[in-house]
PDB file of C-alpha atoms in Angstrom:
ATOM      1  CA  MET A   1      -6.262  47.542  37.707  1.00  0.00           C
ATOM      2  CA  ILE A   2      -3.046  46.334  36.762  1.00  0.00           C
ATOM      3  CA  ASN A   3       0.081  48.439  37.464  1.00  0.00           C
ATOM      4  CA  VAL A   4       1.607  50.321  34.624  1.00  0.00           C
ATOM      5  CA  ASN A   5       5.326  50.972  34.207  1.00  0.00           C
ATOM      6  CA  ASP A   6       7.061  52.966  31.837  1.00  0.00           C
ATOM      7  CA  GLU A   7       8.340  49.886  29.832  1.00  0.00           C
ATOM      8  CA  ILE A   8       4.852  48.574  29.005  1.00  0.00           C
ATOM      9  CA  LYS A   9       2.840  51.646  29.046  1.00  0.00           C
ATOM     10  CA  LYS A  10       0.741  51.880  26.028  1.00  0.00           C
ATOM     11  CA  LYS A  11       1.714  54.280  23.245  1.00  0.00           C
ATOM     12  CA  SER A  12      -1.773  54.986  21.722  1.00  0.00           C
ATOM     13  CA  PHE A  13      -5.295  55.022  22.220  1.00  0.00           C
ATOM     14  CA  LEU A  14      -8.256  53.914  19.922  1.00  0.00           C
ATOM     15  CA  VAL A  15     -11.621  55.822  19.023  1.00  0.00           C
ATOM     16  CA  TYR A  16     -14.175  53.817  17.708  1.00  0.00           C
ATOM     17  CA  TYR A  17     -16.817  54.366  15.087  1.00  0.00           C
ATOM     18  CA  ASP A  18     -19.552  53.802  17.724  1.00  0.00           C
ATOM     19  CA  ASN A  19     -18.464  57.128  19.050  1.00  0.00           C
ATOM     20  CA  GLU A  20     -19.497  58.901  16.077  1.00  0.00           C
ATOM     21  CA  VAL A  21     -23.235  59.130  16.881  1.00  0.00           C
ATOM     22  CA  PHE A  22     -22.983  61.329  20.088  1.00  0.00           C
ATOM     23  CA  VAL A  23     -19.766  63.314  18.816  1.00  0.00           C
ATOM     24  CA  LEU A  24     -21.479  64.740  15.867  1.00  0.00           C
ATOM     25  CA  MET A  25     -24.118  65.873  18.268  1.00  0.00           C
ATOM     26  CA  LEU A  26     -21.486  68.318  19.820  1.00  0.00           C
ATOM     27  CA  SER A  27     -20.491  71.540  18.430  1.00  0.00           C
ATOM     28  CA  ASP A  28     -17.046  71.900  16.845  1.00  0.00           C
ATOM     29  CA  ASP A  29     -15.758  73.846  19.832  1.00  0.00           C
ATOM     30  CA  GLU A  30     -17.101  71.021  22.245  1.00  0.00           C
ATOM     31  CA  ALA A  31     -15.737  68.337  19.805  1.00  0.00           C
ATOM     32  CA  GLY A  32     -12.170  69.938  19.969  1.00  0.00           C
ATOM     33  CA  LYS A  33     -12.266  70.139  23.844  1.00  0.00           C
ATOM     34  CA  LEU A  34     -13.156  66.489  23.842  1.00  0.00           C
ATOM     35  CA  PHE A  35     -10.530  65.397  21.473  1.00  0.00           C
ATOM     36  CA  LYS A  36      -7.910  67.478  23.522  1.00  0.00           C
ATOM     37  CA  SER A  37      -8.851  66.019  26.778  1.00  0.00           C
ATOM     38  CA  LEU A  38      -8.196  62.421  25.623  1.00  0.00           C
ATOM     39  CA  PHE A  39      -4.418  62.814  25.367  1.00  0.00           C
ATOM     40  CA  PRO A  40      -3.738  63.669  29.181  1.00  0.00           C
ATOM     41  CA  TYR A  41      -6.147  61.089  30.199  1.00  0.00           C
ATOM     42  CA  GLY A  42      -4.504  58.302  28.151  1.00  0.00           C
ATOM     43  CA  ARG A  43      -1.001  59.348  29.316  1.00  0.00           C
ATOM     44  CA  GLU A  44      -1.688  60.197  33.031  1.00  0.00           C
ATOM     45  CA  LYS A  45      -5.375  59.512  33.663  1.00  0.00           C
ATOM     46  CA  ILE A  46      -6.027  63.251  34.106  1.00  0.00           C
ATOM     47  CA  LYS A  47      -9.756  63.987  33.707  1.00  0.00           C
ATOM     48  CA  PRO A  48     -11.014  67.151  32.614  1.00  0.00           C
ATOM     49  CA  ASP A  49     -13.684  69.195  34.311  1.00  0.00           C
ATOM     50  CA  PHE A  50     -16.646  68.984  32.108  1.00  0.00           C
ATOM     51  CA  ASN A  51     -19.379  69.442  35.034  1.00  0.00           C
ATOM     52  CA  THR A  52     -20.826  72.598  33.458  1.00  0.00           C
ATOM     53  CA  ASN A  53     -21.603  70.600  30.213  1.00  0.00           C
ATOM     54  CA  PRO A  54     -23.311  67.368  30.676  1.00  0.00           C
ATOM     55  CA  ALA A  55     -23.305  66.391  27.057  1.00  0.00           C
ATOM     56  CA  LEU A  56     -19.572  66.820  26.889  1.00  0.00           C
ATOM     57  CA  ALA A  57     -19.118  65.088  30.106  1.00  0.00           C
ATOM     58  CA  MET A  58     -21.140  62.060  28.890  1.00  0.00           C
ATOM     59  CA  ALA A  59     -19.030  61.624  25.689  1.00  0.00           C
ATOM     60  CA  PHE A  60     -15.908  61.897  27.533  1.00  0.00           C
ATOM     61  CA  ASN A  61     -16.852  59.030  30.070  1.00  0.00           C
ATOM     62  CA  ILE A  62     -18.056  56.655  27.344  1.00  0.00           C
ATOM     63  CA  ILE A  63     -14.718  57.206  25.397  1.00  0.00           C
ATOM     64  CA  SER A  64     -12.465  57.146  28.330  1.00  0.00           C
ATOM     65  CA  MET A  65     -14.063  53.746  29.525  1.00  0.00           C
ATOM     66  CA  ALA A  66     -13.425  52.311  26.114  1.00  0.00           C
ATOM     67  CA  MET A  67      -9.770  53.421  26.663  1.00  0.00           C
ATOM     68  CA  ASP A  68      -9.409  51.785  29.945  1.00  0.00           C
ATOM     69  CA  ARG A  69     -10.700  48.548  28.518  1.00  0.00           C
ATOM     70  CA  ASP A  70      -8.263  48.510  25.720  1.00  0.00           C
ATOM     71  CA  GLU A  71      -5.386  49.306  28.344  1.00  0.00           C
ATOM     72  CA  GLU A  72      -6.416  46.490  30.439  1.00  0.00           C
ATOM     73  CA  LYS A  73      -6.314  44.055  27.413  1.00  0.00           C
ATOM     74  CA  TYR A  74      -2.893  45.445  26.282  1.00  0.00           C
ATOM     75  CA  LEU A  75      -1.413  44.868  29.876  1.00  0.00           C
ATOM     76  CA  ARG A  76      -2.749  41.316  30.120  1.00  0.00           C
ATOM     77  CA  ARG A  77      -1.159  40.694  26.663  1.00  0.00           C
ATOM     78  CA  CYS A  78       2.225  41.827  27.840  1.00  0.00           C
ATOM     79  CA  GLU A  79       2.236  39.943  31.022  1.00  0.00           C
ATOM     80  CA  ALA A  80       1.409  36.867  29.027  1.00  0.00           C
ATOM     81  CA  ASN A  81       4.144  37.405  26.597  1.00  0.00           C
ATOM     82  CA  ARG A  82       6.640  38.004  29.458  1.00  0.00           C
ATOM     83  CA  LYS A  83       5.762  34.699  31.101  1.00  0.00           C
ATOM     84  CA  ASN A  84       6.079  32.703  27.913  1.00  0.00           C
ATOM     85  CA  GLY A  85       9.308  34.340  27.220  1.00  0.00           C
ATOM     86  CA  ARG A  86      10.638  33.479  30.594  1.00  0.00           C
ATOM     87  CA  ARG A  87       9.504  29.750  30.243  1.00  0.00           C
ATOM     88  CA  GLY A  88      11.157  29.610  26.665  1.00  0.00           C
ATOM     89  CA  GLY A  89      14.388  30.996  28.261  1.00  0.00           C
ATOM     90  CA  LEU A  90      14.434  28.536  31.039  1.00  0.00           C
ATOM     91  CA  ALA A  91      13.808  25.729  28.711  1.00  0.00           C
ATOM     92  CA  LYS A  92      16.538  26.862  26.243  1.00  0.00           C
ATOM     93  CA  ALA A  93      19.122  27.053  29.315  1.00  0.00           C
ATOM     94  CA  SER A  94      17.991  23.781  30.559  1.00  0.00           C
ATOM     95  CA  ASN A  95      18.610  22.167  27.122  1.00  0.00           C
ATOM     96  CA  SER A  96      22.026  24.031  26.742  1.00  0.00           C
ATOM     97  CA  LYS A  97      23.021  22.383  30.040  1.00  0.00           C
ATOM     98  CA  GLN A  98      21.838  18.930  29.214  1.00  0.00           C
ATOM     99  CA  SER A  99      23.699  19.249  25.658  1.00  0.00           C
ATOM    100  CA  LEU A 100      26.780  20.256  27.614  1.00  0.00           C
ATOM    101  CA  ALA A 101      26.544  17.494  30.060  1.00  0.00           C
ATOM    102  CA  ASN A 102      25.977  15.137  27.104  1.00  0.00           C
ATOM    103  CA  GLY A 103      29.183  16.287  25.232  1.00  0.00           C
ATOM    104  CA  LYS A 104      31.130  15.793  28.601  1.00  0.00           C
ATOM    105  CA  GLN A 105      29.938  12.383  28.875  1.00  0.00           C
ATOM    106  CA  GLY A 106      30.548  11.528  25.141  1.00  0.00           C
ATOM    107  CA  LEU A 107      34.242  12.651  25.488  1.00  0.00           C
ATOM    108  CA  ALA A 108      34.539  10.476  28.817  1.00  0.00           C
ATOM    109  CA  ASN A 109      33.171   7.484  26.974  1.00  0.00           C
ATOM    110  CA  LEU A 110      35.389   8.047  23.917  1.00  0.00           C
ATOM    111  CA  ALA A 111      38.499   8.165  26.295  1.00  0.00           C
ATOM    112  CA  ASP A 112      37.261   4.935  27.978  1.00  0.00           C
ATOM    113  CA  LYS A 113      37.060   3.318  24.686  1.00  0.00           C
ATOM    114  CA  ASP A 114      40.438   4.306  23.573  1.00  0.00           C
ATOM    115  CA  LYS A 115      41.792   2.808  26.748  1.00  0.00           C
ATOM    116  CA  ASP A 116      39.956  -0.361  26.257  1.00  0.00           C
ATOM    117  CA  MET A 117      41.280  -0.678  22.671  1.00  0.00           C
ATOM    118  CA  ASP A 118      44.892  -0.132  23.850  1.00  0.00           C
ATOM    119  CA  LYS A 119      44.219  -2.876  26.366  1.00  0.00           C
ATOM    120  CA  ASP A 120      42.976  -5.261  23.839  1.00  0.00           C
ATOM    121  CA  LYS A 121      46.096  -4.572  21.432  1.00  0.00           C
ATOM    122  CA  ASP A 122      48.677  -5.259  24.513  1.00  0.00           C
ATOM    123  CA  MET A 123      46.702  -8.564  25.305  1.00  0.00           C
ATOM    124  CA  ASP A 124      46.976  -9.529  21.518  1.00  0.00           C
ATOM    125  CA  LYS A 125      50.712  -8.983  21.577  1.00  0.00           C
ATOM    126  CA  ASP A 126      51.227 -10.914  24.686  1.00  0.00           C
ATOM    127  CA  MET A 127      49.284 -13.951  23.310  1.00  0.00           C
ATOM    128  CA  ASP A 128      51.110 -13.767  20.064  1.00  0.00           C
ATOM    129  CA  ASN A 129      54.440 -14.011  21.935  1.00  0.00           C
ATOM    130  CA  SER A 130      53.328 -16.887  24.098  1.00  0.00           C
ATOM    131  CA  ILE A 131      51.930 -18.998  21.202  1.00  0.00           C
ATOM    132  CA  THR A 132      54.334 -21.595  19.803  1.00  0.00           C
ATOM    133  CA  TYR A 133      53.663 -23.126  16.377  1.00  0.00           C
ATOM    134  CA  PRO A 134      54.091 -27.021  16.176  1.00  0.00           C
ATOM    135  CA  GLU A 135      54.386 -26.877  12.457  1.00  0.00           C
ATOM    136  CA  ALA A 136      57.935 -25.546  12.756  1.00  0.00           C
ATOM    137  CA  GLU A 137      58.955 -28.433  14.956  1.00  0.00           C
ATOM    138  CA  VAL A 138      57.321 -30.978  12.741  1.00  0.00           C
ATOM    139  CA  ALA A 139      59.225 -29.572   9.756  1.00  0.00           C
ATOM    140  CA  GLU A 140      62.476 -29.730  11.620  1.00  0.00           C
ATOM    141  CA  ASP A 141      61.820 -33.341  12.696  1.00  0.00           C
ATOM    142  CA  LEU A 142      60.984 -34.286   8.877  1.00  0.00           C
ATOM    143  CA  SER A 143      64.020 -32.724   7.604  1.00  0.00           C
ATOM    144  CA  THR A 144      67.688 -33.308   7.574  1.00  0.00           C
ATOM    145  CA  ASN A 145      69.761 -30.303   7.986  1.00  0.00           C
ATOM    146  CA  GLY A 146      66.655 -28.398   6.900  1.00  0.00           C
ATOM    147  CA  ILE A 147      65.973 -30.379   3.708  1.00  0.00           C
ATOM    148  CA  PRO A 148      63.070 -32.818   3.650  1.00  0.00           C
ATOM    149  CA  GLU A 149      63.756 -36.277   2.559  1.00  0.00           C
ATOM    150  CA  CYS A 150      62.487 -37.775  -0.606  1.00  0.00           C
ATOM    151  CA  ASN A 151      60.228 -40.408   1.125  1.00  0.00           C
ATOM    152  CA  GLN A 152      58.800 -38.068   3.514  1.00  0.00           C
ATOM    153  CA  MET A 153      57.760 -35.703   0.649  1.00  0.00           C
ATOM    154  CA  GLU A 154      56.252 -38.616  -1.400  1.00  0.00           C
ATOM    155  CA  THR A 155      54.159 -39.576   1.743  1.00  0.00           C
ATOM    156  CA  GLN A 156      52.799 -35.982   2.046  1.00  0.00           C
ATOM    157  CA  TYR A 157      52.025 -35.865  -1.528  1.00  0.00           C
ATOM    158  CA  SER A 158      50.106 -39.108  -1.483  1.00  0.00           C
ATOM    159  CA  ILE A 159      48.043 -37.927   1.399  1.00  0.00           C
ATOM    160  CA  ASP A 160      47.055 -34.679  -0.255  1.00  0.00           C
ATOM    161  CA  LYS A 161      46.158 -36.691  -3.493  1.00  0.00           C
ATOM    162  CA  ASP A 162      44.014 -39.067  -1.569  1.00  0.00           C
ATOM    163  CA  ARG A 163      42.107 -36.095   0.136  1.00  0.00           C
ATOM    164  CA  ILE A 164      41.538 -34.340  -3.353  1.00  0.00           C
ATOM    165  CA  ASP A 165      40.119 -37.660  -4.675  1.00  0.00           C
ATOM    166  CA  LYS A 166      37.786 -38.123  -1.905  1.00  0.00           C
ATOM    167  CA  ASP A 167      36.409 -34.665  -2.105  1.00  0.00           C
ATOM    168  CA  SER A 168      35.818 -35.239  -5.816  1.00  0.00           C
ATOM    169  CA  ILE A 169      34.082 -38.585  -5.024  1.00  0.00           C
ATOM    170  CA  ASP A 170      31.759 -36.780  -2.593  1.00  0.00           C
ATOM    171  CA  LYS A 171      30.960 -34.117  -4.952  1.00  0.00           C
ATOM    172  CA  ASP A 172      30.011 -36.583  -7.755  1.00  0.00           C
ATOM    173  CA  SER A 173      27.908 -38.453  -5.230  1.00  0.00           C
ATOM    174  CA  ILE A 174      26.030 -35.423  -4.372  1.00  0.00           C
ATOM    175  CA  ASP A 175      25.662 -34.178  -7.937  1.00  0.00           C
ATOM    176  CA  ASN A 176      24.138 -37.673  -8.894  1.00  0.00           C
ATOM    177  CA  THR A 177      21.546 -37.735  -5.917  1.00  0.00           C
ATOM    178  CA  ILE A 178      20.171 -34.414  -7.112  1.00  0.00           C
ATOM    179  CA  CYS A 179      17.674 -34.630 -10.127  1.00  0.00           C
ATOM    180  CA  THR A 180      15.855 -31.880 -11.642  1.00  0.00           C
ATOM    181  CA  GLU A 181      12.176 -32.220 -12.380  1.00  0.00           C
ATOM    182  CA  PRO A 182      11.510 -33.254 -15.913  1.00  0.00           C
ATOM    183  CA  ASP A 183      10.282 -30.902 -18.464  1.00  0.00           C
ATOM    184  CA  LYS A 184       6.658 -31.044 -19.225  1.00  0.00           C
ATOM    185  CA  PRO A 185       5.849 -31.790 -22.826  1.00  0.00           C
ATOM    186  CA  ALA A 186       4.215 -28.682 -24.727  1.00  0.00           C
ATOM    187  CA  PRO A 187       0.554 -29.097 -24.991  1.00  0.00           C
ATOM    188  CA  ASP A 188      -1.096 -29.948 -28.420  1.00  0.00           C
ATOM    189  CA  LEU A 189      -2.772 -26.765 -29.526  1.00  0.00           C
ATOM    190  CA  SER A 190      -6.012 -26.784 -31.400  1.00  0.00           C
ATOM    191  CA  GLY A 191      -5.586 -23.480 -33.156  1.00  0.00           C
ATOM    192  CA  VAL A 192      -8.674 -22.042 -31.851  1.00  0.00           C
ATOM    193  CA  LEU A 193      -7.654 -18.449 -30.861  1.00  0.00           C
ATOM    194  CA  LEU A 194      -9.539 -16.377 -28.139  1.00  0.00           C
ATOM    195  CA  PRO A 195      -8.650 -12.937 -27.984  1.00  0.00           C
ATOM    196  CA  LEU A 196      -7.321 -11.787 -24.364  1.00  0.00           C
ATOM    197  CA  ASN A 197      -7.554  -8.311 -22.877  1.00  0.00           C
ATOM    198  CA  ASP A 198      -3.762  -7.663 -23.444  1.00  0.00           C
ATOM    199  CA  ASN A 199      -4.354  -8.046 -27.453  1.00  0.00           C
ATOM    200  CA  THR A 200      -2.756 -11.488 -27.308  1.00  0.00           C
ATOM    201  CA  TYR A 201      -4.536 -14.823 -28.038  1.00  0.00           C
ATOM    202  CA  TYR A 202      -5.134 -17.826 -26.128  1.00  0.00           C
ATOM    203  CA  ASP A 203      -4.699 -20.959 -28.259  1.00  0.00           C
ATOM    204  CA  VAL A 204      -6.888 -23.735 -26.628  1.00  0.00           C
ATOM    205  CA  PRO A 205      -5.410 -26.968 -25.962  1.00  0.00           C
ATOM    206  CA  LYS A 206      -6.813 -30.136 -27.484  1.00  0.00           C
ATOM    207  CA  GLU A 207      -6.741 -31.828 -24.200  1.00  0.00           C
ATOM    208  CA  SER A 208      -9.039 -29.226 -22.621  1.00  0.00           C
ATOM    209  CA  ILE A 209     -11.444 -29.678 -25.608  1.00  0.00           C
ATOM    210  CA  SER A 210     -11.703 -33.369 -24.980  1.00  0.00           C
ATOM    211  CA  LYS A 211     -12.150 -32.945 -21.227  1.00  0.00           C
ATOM    212  CA  TRP A 212     -15.034 -30.336 -21.952  1.00  0.00           C
ATOM    213  CA  ARG A 213     -16.769 -32.851 -24.385  1.00  0.00           C
ATOM    214  CA  ASP A 214     -16.810 -35.332 -21.464  1.00  0.00           C
ATOM    215  CA  THR A 215     -17.881 -32.774 -18.906  1.00  0.00           C
ATOM    216  CA  TYR A 216     -20.594 -31.053 -21.109  1.00  0.00           C
ATOM    217  CA  PRO A 217     -21.963 -33.936 -23.454  1.00  0.00           C
ATOM    218  CA  ALA A 218     -24.933 -32.063 -24.724  1.00  0.00           C
ATOM    219  CA  VAL A 219     -22.674 -29.026 -25.957  1.00  0.00           C
ATOM    220  CA  ASP A 220     -20.840 -28.941 -29.312  1.00  0.00           C
ATOM    221  CA  VAL A 221     -17.717 -27.748 -27.762  1.00  0.00           C
ATOM    222  CA  GLU A 222     -15.996 -26.319 -31.084  1.00  0.00           C
ATOM    223  CA  GLN A 223     -18.983 -24.540 -32.217  1.00  0.00           C
ATOM    224  CA  GLN A 224     -19.256 -22.914 -28.889  1.00  0.00           C
ATOM    225  CA  LEU A 225     -15.562 -22.028 -28.950  1.00  0.00           C
ATOM    226  CA  LYS A 226     -16.191 -20.312 -32.248  1.00  0.00           C
ATOM    227  CA  GLN A 227     -19.178 -18.264 -30.852  1.00  0.00           C
ATOM    228  CA  MET A 228     -16.861 -17.226 -27.895  1.00  0.00           C
ATOM    229  CA  THR A 229     -14.250 -16.000 -30.331  1.00  0.00           C
ATOM    230  CA  ALA A 230     -16.894 -13.948 -32.210  1.00  0.00           C
ATOM    231  CA  TRP A 231     -18.262 -12.680 -28.851  1.00  0.00           C
ATOM    232  CA  LEU A 232     -14.812 -11.371 -27.496  1.00  0.00           C
ATOM    233  CA  ASP A 233     -14.092  -9.763 -30.923  1.00  0.00           C
ATOM    234  CA  ALA A 234     -17.426  -7.936 -30.455  1.00  0.00           C
ATOM    235  CA  ASN A 235     -16.814  -6.944 -27.211  1.00  0.00           C
ATOM    236  CA  PRO A 236     -13.221  -5.990 -26.650  1.00  0.00           C
ATOM    237  CA  ARG A 237     -13.744  -4.317 -23.133  1.00  0.00           C
ATOM    238  CA  ARG A 238     -14.924  -7.476 -21.739  1.00  0.00           C
ATOM    239  CA  ARG A 239     -12.153  -9.759 -22.786  1.00  0.00           C
ATOM    240  CA  LYS A 240     -10.554 -11.937 -20.205  1.00  0.00           C
ATOM    241  CA  THR A 241      -7.150 -12.285 -18.792  1.00  0.00           C
ATOM    242  CA  ARG A 242      -4.881 -15.300 -19.594  1.00  0.00           C
ATOM    243  CA  ARG A 243      -5.381 -16.515 -15.915  1.00  0.00           C
ATOM    244  CA  GLY A 244      -9.111 -16.239 -16.089  1.00  0.00           C
ATOM    245  CA  ILE A 245      -9.986 -17.426 -19.538  1.00  0.00           C
ATOM    246  CA  ASN A 246     -10.507 -20.892 -18.671  1.00  0.00           C
ATOM    247  CA  ALA A 247     -13.169 -19.943 -16.069  1.00  0.00           C
ATOM    248  CA  PHE A 248     -14.818 -17.932 -18.713  1.00  0.00           C
ATOM    249  CA  ILE A 249     -14.968 -20.965 -21.069  1.00  0.00           C
ATOM    250  CA  ASN A 250     -16.339 -23.265 -18.461  1.00  0.00           C
ATOM    251  CA  SER A 251     -19.043 -20.873 -17.448  1.00  0.00           C
ATOM    252  CA  TRP A 252     -20.030 -20.441 -21.067  1.00  0.00           C
ATOM    253  CA  LEU A 253     -20.299 -24.347 -21.504  1.00  0.00           C
ATOM    254  CA  ALA A 254     -22.030 -24.922 -18.267  1.00  0.00           C
ATOM    255  CA  ARG A 255     -24.693 -22.306 -19.157  1.00  0.00           C
ATOM    256  CA  GLU A 256     -25.083 -23.904 -22.684  1.00  0.00           C
ATOM    257  CA  GLN A 257     -25.386 -27.396 -21.021  1.00  0.00           C
ATOM    258  CA  ASP A 258     -28.147 -26.022 -18.813  1.00  0.00           C
ATOM    259  CA  ARG A 259     -30.020 -24.858 -21.530  1.00  0.00           C
ATOM    260  CA  GLY A 260     -30.021 -28.107 -23.342  1.00  0.00           C
ATOM    261  CA  GLY A 261     -27.325 -27.767 -25.879  1.00  0.00           C
ATOM    262  CA  VAL A 262     -27.739 -29.397 -29.165  1.00  0.00           C
ATOM    263  CA  TYR A 263     -30.839 -31.120 -28.071  1.00  0.00           C
ATOM    264  CA  ARG A 264     -32.668 -27.800 -27.413  1.00  0.00           C
ATOM    265  CA  ASN A 265     -35.453 -26.996 -29.867  1.00  0.00           C
ATOM    266  CA  GLY A 266     -35.096 -30.452 -31.784  1.00  0.00           C
ATOM    267  CA  GLY A 267     -31.421 -30.233 -32.438  1.00  0.00           C
ATOM    268  CA  SER A 268     -29.323 -32.499 -34.717  1.00  0.00           C
ATOM    269  CA  ARG A 269     -28.413 -35.124 -32.020  1.00  0.00           C
ATOM    270  CA  GLN A 270     -32.107 -35.475 -31.103  1.00  0.00           C
ATOM    271  CA  GLN A 271     -33.106 -36.184 -34.796  1.00  0.00           C
ATOM    272  CA  GLU A 272     -30.146 -38.566 -35.203  1.00  0.00           C
ATOM    273  CA  SER A 273     -31.499 -40.606 -31.989  1.00  0.00           C
ATOM    274  CA  ALA A 274     -34.990 -40.914 -33.455  1.00  0.00           C
ATOM    275  CA  PRO A 275     -36.152 -44.151 -35.110  1.00  0.00           C
ATOM    276  CA  ALA A 276     -35.018 -44.716 -38.728  1.00  0.00           C
ATOM    277  CA  SER A 277     -38.340 -46.267 -39.764  1.00  0.00           C
ATOM    278  CA  ASN A 278     -41.722 -44.702 -39.673  1.00  0.00           C
ATOM    279  CA  GLU A 279     -43.396 -47.891 -38.495  1.00  0.00           C
ATOM    280  CA  LEU A 280     -45.892 -47.537 -35.583  1.00  0.00           C
ATOM    281  CA  PRO A 281     -45.272 -49.012 -32.335  1.00  0.00           C
ATOM    282  CA  GLN A 282     -46.823 -52.582 -31.683  1.00  0.00           C
ATOM    283  CA  GLU A 283     -49.443 -51.135 -28.979  1.00  0.00           C
ATOM    284  CA  TYR A 284     -50.807 -48.841 -31.549  1.00  0.00           C
ATOM    285  CA  LYS A 285     -51.217 -51.582 -34.124  1.00  0.00           C
ATOM    286  CA  GLU A 286     -53.158 -53.731 -31.455  1.00  0.00           C
ATOM    287  CA  MET A 287     -55.465 -50.632 -30.596  1.00  0.00           C
ATOM    288  CA  TYR A 288     -56.075 -49.934 -34.119  1.00  0.00           C
ATOM    289  CA  ALA A 289     -57.204 -53.700 -34.829  1.00  0.00           C
ATOM    290  CA  LYS A 290     -59.263 -53.995 -31.544  1.00  0.00           C
ATOM    291  CA  TYR A 291     -61.345 -50.818 -32.097  1.00  0.00           C
ATOM    292  CA  LEU A 292     -61.492 -50.660 -36.116  1.00  0.00           C
ATOM    293  CA  GLY A 293     -61.021 -54.318 -36.872  1.00  0.00           C
ATOM    294  CA  LYS A 294     -58.514 -53.857 -39.313  1.00  0.00           C
ATOM    295  CA  ASN A 295     -54.797 -53.203 -39.622  1.00  0.00           C
ATOM    296  CA  PRO A 296     -53.439 -49.698 -39.553  1.00  0.00           C
ATOM    297  CA  PRO A 297     -52.397 -48.296 -42.965  1.00  0.00           C
ATOM    298  CA  ASP A 298     -48.869 -48.386 -43.967  1.00  0.00           C
ATOM    299  CA  PRO A 299     -47.346 -44.982 -43.165  1.00  0.00           C
ATOM    300  CA  ASP A 300     -45.161 -44.853 -46.324  1.00  0.00           C
ATOM    301  CA  ALA A 301     -48.239 -45.460 -48.612  1.00  0.00           C
ATOM    302  CA  PRO A 302     -49.686 -42.476 -50.389  1.00  0.00           C
ATOM    303  CA  PHE A 303     -52.482 -40.465 -48.615  1.00  0.00           C
ATOM    304  CA  GLN A 304     -56.025 -41.752 -49.291  1.00  0.00           C
TER     305      GLN A 304
END
């Protein structure tokens, strides 16, 4: 059993509902004696003398064992808290020492930095004092009693003017060598407007229509564009973006081309390509004369 000192000694004890079964089997006098005996046992571990009453002794033993278990748990929890508090205190003290050391090191670094800055300033002053400027000597040579002569001033002006002119020529040559990309002409629009998903319209260029005619020769491109417009008006949720509208048009025309286009179901172009005359082919005429012995009737003649 863990040793108990006055600082961590338990101040209370628990009585569980599980004990109600055998406590109710005791008389009121026995239950009172049992309850009174719990206080000296919980404080000083003093056991009562219930040897003459087995029922009362059994009830006390059951309750006292539960009190011992609760006390063991309490003491373990107190010991764990004490160890955790010691660890936290040591860590806090270590952090405080480290912070103090860092502060001292920071102050030392700041002092060293100030010393280095002072040294740099002294070096800069020494260098300024040791440097001589040749411009002053040249000015004295070119002057007479401190006043520049006229021909020397004109020479200096001429040199500066030539330098400015050369810079201007170089800039002009650079500007002339850089050319911007020529503007592309605006496409010639057809006026066929396909509604887009942002409630704007895509005006189909005539150049695109011409390309689609060559790419899909069996398709009446203008008629299909009108059908696309009607379909997009009827299906606003399936309208396309400005970037994806050309892919939509090509897919539509390709599908129509695969279906036969205007030649499907005896279209108009197929009728236009049929022979203009109802005259029978020559092989049919020969077969008619061979087996029937006469020329075939005129197709344009009235039915006999």
